[in-house]
Coordinates of C-alpha atoms in Angstrom, one line a residue:
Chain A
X291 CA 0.0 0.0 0.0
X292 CA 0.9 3.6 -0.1
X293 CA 3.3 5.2 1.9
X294 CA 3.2 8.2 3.9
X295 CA 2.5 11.3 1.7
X296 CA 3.9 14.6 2.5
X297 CA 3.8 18.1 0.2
X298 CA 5.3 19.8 -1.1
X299 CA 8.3 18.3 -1.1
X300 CA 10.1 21.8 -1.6
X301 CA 9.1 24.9 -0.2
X302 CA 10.9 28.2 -0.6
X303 CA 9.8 31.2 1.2
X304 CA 10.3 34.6 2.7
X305 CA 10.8 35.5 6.2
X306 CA 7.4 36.8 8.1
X307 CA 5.6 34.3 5.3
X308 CA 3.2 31.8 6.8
X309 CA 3.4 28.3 5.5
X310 CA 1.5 24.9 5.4
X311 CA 2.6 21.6 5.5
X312 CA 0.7 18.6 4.7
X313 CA 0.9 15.1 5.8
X314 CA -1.3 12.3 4.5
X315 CA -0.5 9.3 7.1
X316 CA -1.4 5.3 6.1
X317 CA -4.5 4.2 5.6
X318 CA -5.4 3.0 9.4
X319 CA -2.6 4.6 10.9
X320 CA -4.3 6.3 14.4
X321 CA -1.1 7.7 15.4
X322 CA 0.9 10.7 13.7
X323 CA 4.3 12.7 14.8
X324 CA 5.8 15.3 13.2
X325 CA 9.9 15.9 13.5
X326 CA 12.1 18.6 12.4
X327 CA 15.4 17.7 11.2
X328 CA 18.3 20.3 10.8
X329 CA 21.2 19.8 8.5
X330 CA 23.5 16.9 9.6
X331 CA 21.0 16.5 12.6
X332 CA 19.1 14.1 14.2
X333 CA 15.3 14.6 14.5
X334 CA 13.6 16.6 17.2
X335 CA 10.0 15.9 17.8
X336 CA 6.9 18.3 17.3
X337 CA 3.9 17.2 18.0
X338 CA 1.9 13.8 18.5
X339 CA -1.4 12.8 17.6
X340 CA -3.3 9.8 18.4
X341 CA -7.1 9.1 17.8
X342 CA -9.0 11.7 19.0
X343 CA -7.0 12.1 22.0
X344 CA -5.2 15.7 23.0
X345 CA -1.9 15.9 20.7
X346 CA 1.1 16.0 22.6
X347 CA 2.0 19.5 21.6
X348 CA 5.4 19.6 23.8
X349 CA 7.9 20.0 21.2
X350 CA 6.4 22.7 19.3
X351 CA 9.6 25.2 19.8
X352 CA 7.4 28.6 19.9
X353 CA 3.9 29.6 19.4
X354 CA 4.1 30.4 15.2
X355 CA 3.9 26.8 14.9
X356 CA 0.5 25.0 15.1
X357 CA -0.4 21.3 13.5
X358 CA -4.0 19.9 13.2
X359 CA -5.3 16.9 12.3
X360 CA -8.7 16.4 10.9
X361 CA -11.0 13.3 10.6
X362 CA -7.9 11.5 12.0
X363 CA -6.0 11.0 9.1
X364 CA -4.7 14.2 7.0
X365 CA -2.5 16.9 9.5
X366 CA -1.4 20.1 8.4
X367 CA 1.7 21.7 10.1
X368 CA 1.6 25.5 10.2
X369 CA 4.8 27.7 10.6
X370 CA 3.2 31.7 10.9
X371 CA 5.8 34.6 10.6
X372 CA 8.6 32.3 9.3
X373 CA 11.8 32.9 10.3
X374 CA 15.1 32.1 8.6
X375 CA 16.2 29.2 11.6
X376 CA 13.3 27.6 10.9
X377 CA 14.8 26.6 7.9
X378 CA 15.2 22.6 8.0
X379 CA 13.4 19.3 6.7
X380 CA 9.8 18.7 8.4
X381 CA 8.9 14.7 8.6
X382 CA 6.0 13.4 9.3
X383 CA 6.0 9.6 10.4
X384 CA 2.3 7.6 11.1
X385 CA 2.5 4.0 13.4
X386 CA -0.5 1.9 14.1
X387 CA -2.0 2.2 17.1
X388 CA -1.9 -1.5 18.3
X389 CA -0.3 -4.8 17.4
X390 CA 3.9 -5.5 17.5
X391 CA 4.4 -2.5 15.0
X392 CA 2.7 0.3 17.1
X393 CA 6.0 1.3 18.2
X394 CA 7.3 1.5 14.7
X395 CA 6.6 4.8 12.8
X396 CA 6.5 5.1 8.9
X397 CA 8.1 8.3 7.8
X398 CA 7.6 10.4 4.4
X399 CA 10.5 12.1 2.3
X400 CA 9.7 15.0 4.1
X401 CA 9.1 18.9 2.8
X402 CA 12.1 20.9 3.1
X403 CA 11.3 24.5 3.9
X404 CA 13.7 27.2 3.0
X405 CA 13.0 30.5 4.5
X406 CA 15.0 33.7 3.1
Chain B
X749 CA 19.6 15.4 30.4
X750 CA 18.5 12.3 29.0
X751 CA 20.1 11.6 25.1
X752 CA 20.7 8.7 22.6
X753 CA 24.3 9.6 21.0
X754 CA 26.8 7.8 18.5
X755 CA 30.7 7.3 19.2
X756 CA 31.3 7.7 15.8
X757 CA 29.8 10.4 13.4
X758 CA 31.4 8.9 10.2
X759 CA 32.2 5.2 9.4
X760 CA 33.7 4.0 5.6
X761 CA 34.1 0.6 4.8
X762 CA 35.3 -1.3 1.3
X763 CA 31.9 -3.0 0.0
X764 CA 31.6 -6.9 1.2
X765 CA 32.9 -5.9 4.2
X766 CA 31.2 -5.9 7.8
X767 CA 30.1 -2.6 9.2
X768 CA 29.7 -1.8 12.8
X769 CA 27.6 1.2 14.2
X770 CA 27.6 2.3 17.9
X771 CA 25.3 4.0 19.7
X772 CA 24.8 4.5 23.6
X773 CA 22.2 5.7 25.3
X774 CA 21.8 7.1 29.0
X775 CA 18.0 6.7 30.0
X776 CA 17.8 3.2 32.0
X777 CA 14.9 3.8 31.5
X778 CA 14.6 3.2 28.2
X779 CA 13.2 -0.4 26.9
X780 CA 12.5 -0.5 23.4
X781 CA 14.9 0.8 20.5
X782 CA 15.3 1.1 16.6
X783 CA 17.7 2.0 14.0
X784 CA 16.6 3.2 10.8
X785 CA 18.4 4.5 7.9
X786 CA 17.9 7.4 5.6
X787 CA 19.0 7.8 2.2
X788 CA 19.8 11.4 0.8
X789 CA 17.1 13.0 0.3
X790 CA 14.6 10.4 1.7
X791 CA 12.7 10.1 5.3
X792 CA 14.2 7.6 7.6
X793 CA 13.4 3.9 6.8
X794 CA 12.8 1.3 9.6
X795 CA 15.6 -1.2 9.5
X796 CA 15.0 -3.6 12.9
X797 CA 14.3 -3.3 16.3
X798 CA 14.7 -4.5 19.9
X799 CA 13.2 -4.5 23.4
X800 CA 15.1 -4.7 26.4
X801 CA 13.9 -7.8 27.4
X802 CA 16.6 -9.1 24.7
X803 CA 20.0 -9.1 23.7
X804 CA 20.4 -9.8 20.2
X805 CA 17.9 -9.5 17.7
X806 CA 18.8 -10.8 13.8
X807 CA 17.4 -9.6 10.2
X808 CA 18.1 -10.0 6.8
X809 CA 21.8 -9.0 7.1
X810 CA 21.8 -7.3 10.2
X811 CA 22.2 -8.2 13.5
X812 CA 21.4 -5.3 16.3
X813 CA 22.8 -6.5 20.1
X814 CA 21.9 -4.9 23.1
X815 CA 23.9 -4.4 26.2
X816 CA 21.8 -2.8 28.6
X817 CA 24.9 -3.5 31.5
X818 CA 26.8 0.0 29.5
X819 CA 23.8 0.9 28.1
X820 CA 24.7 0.5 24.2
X821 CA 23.1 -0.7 21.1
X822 CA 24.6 -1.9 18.3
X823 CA 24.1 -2.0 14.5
X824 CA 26.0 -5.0 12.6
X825 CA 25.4 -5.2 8.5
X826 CA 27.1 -8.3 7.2
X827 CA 28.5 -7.7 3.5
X828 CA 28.2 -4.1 3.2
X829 CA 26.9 -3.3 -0.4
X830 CA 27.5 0.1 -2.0
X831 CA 23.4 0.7 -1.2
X832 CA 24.0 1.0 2.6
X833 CA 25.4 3.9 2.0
X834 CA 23.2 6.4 4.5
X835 CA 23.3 8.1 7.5
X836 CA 21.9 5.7 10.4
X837 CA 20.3 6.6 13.2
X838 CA 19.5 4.7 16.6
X839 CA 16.0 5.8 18.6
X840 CA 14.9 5.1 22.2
X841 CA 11.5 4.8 23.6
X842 CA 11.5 5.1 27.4
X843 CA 8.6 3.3 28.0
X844 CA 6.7 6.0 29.9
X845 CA 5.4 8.0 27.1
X846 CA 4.9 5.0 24.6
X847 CA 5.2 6.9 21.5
X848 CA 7.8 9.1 21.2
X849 CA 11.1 8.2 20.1
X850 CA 14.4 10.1 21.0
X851 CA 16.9 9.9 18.3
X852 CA 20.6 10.4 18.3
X853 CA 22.1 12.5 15.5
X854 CA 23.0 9.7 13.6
X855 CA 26.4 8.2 12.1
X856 CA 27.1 8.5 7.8
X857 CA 28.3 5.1 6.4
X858 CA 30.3 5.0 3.1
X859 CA 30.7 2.2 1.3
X860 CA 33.6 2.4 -1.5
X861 CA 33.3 -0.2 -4.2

């Protein structure tokens, strides 16, 4: 089956520019993450969501970043007022929510955002 | 505070050769961990995992071994092809929050033909 989905792939933009990410997770996946990886970095962690439960909002780094997630599948990842060190690669991974590969998360090729 | 690292940022090896990536990890807490891989340009990919309840876990050509005594994982890839060329990265869940994963900042494996 399909993958996860993410678009655009490539996104240039200028500073104070909001911008959307999109994620489309696996078909049945109930869980969702979104990551941030830096240049030669590893990858921090975002947000959560799972089901209909609160999201895990904890690694958000300020408050110009926002993700939402309707019908429990497609989440949008929103970056207001961009700002040029928020340049980087934004993945989004989807896991199931039970059985021995819950712990397991499927990631896309990611968008990489360029902010000037 | 607590972190998943590498010893080794960089590792080459000539292709058909065994390759050996380390990474330690300082949260006892931790019991479950993965290493994926990620191509250039591509999201990571899911290569094999292991919980803490074992030692050594074995795929198709790669072995992960777990020594929870120093707290440090292990990659092993027998025959080392020219398309293991990546940047690897271990992950730790700690078992409290059962979803997230902390990763280290991975280790870039060269293969030379």
């Amino acid at each position: 089956g399909a993958g996860v989905s993410q678009s655009p792939s490539n996104k240039v933009t200028e500073k104070g520019k909001d911008v959307e990410l999109r994620c489309d997770p696996i078909s049945g996946h109930t869980a969702l993450y979104w990551y941030r990886q830096s240049l030669g970095q590893g990858l921090e962690f975002l947000i959560y969501f799972q089901g209909n439960s609160a999201p895990d909002k904890s690694g958000l780094p300020s408050d110009r970043f926002s993700a939402e997630r309707t019908g429990g599948s497609v989440s949008t990842l929103t970056i207001q007022r961009t700002q040029q060190e928020d340049s980087a690669v934004y993945l989004c991974a989807s896991s199931p929510r039970l059985g021995a590969a819950k712990n397991i998360q499927y990631f896309g090729a990611g968008t990489r955002l360029s902010v000037l | 505070g607590e972190s998943v690292g590498l010893h080794l940022p960089t590792l080459s090896v000539q292709e058909g050769d065994n390759s050996i990536i380390n990474c330690a990890y300082s949260n006892s807490a931790s019991d479950y961990f993965i290493w994926y891989k990620q191509e250039s340009g591509k999201g990571p990919q899911f290569i094999i995992d292991i919980r803490s309840n074992m030692d050594k876990r074995q795929g198709q050509r790669v072995t992960v071994l777990l020594n929870k005594t120093v707290k440090h994982l292990s990659l092993q890839i027998a025959a080392t092809q020219p398309g293991d060329s990546a940047v690897y990265f271990c992950a730790e869940n700690d078992g409290g929050s059962n979803y997230k994963l902390t990763f280290g900042k991975g280790t870039l494996l060269t293969v030379n033909p």
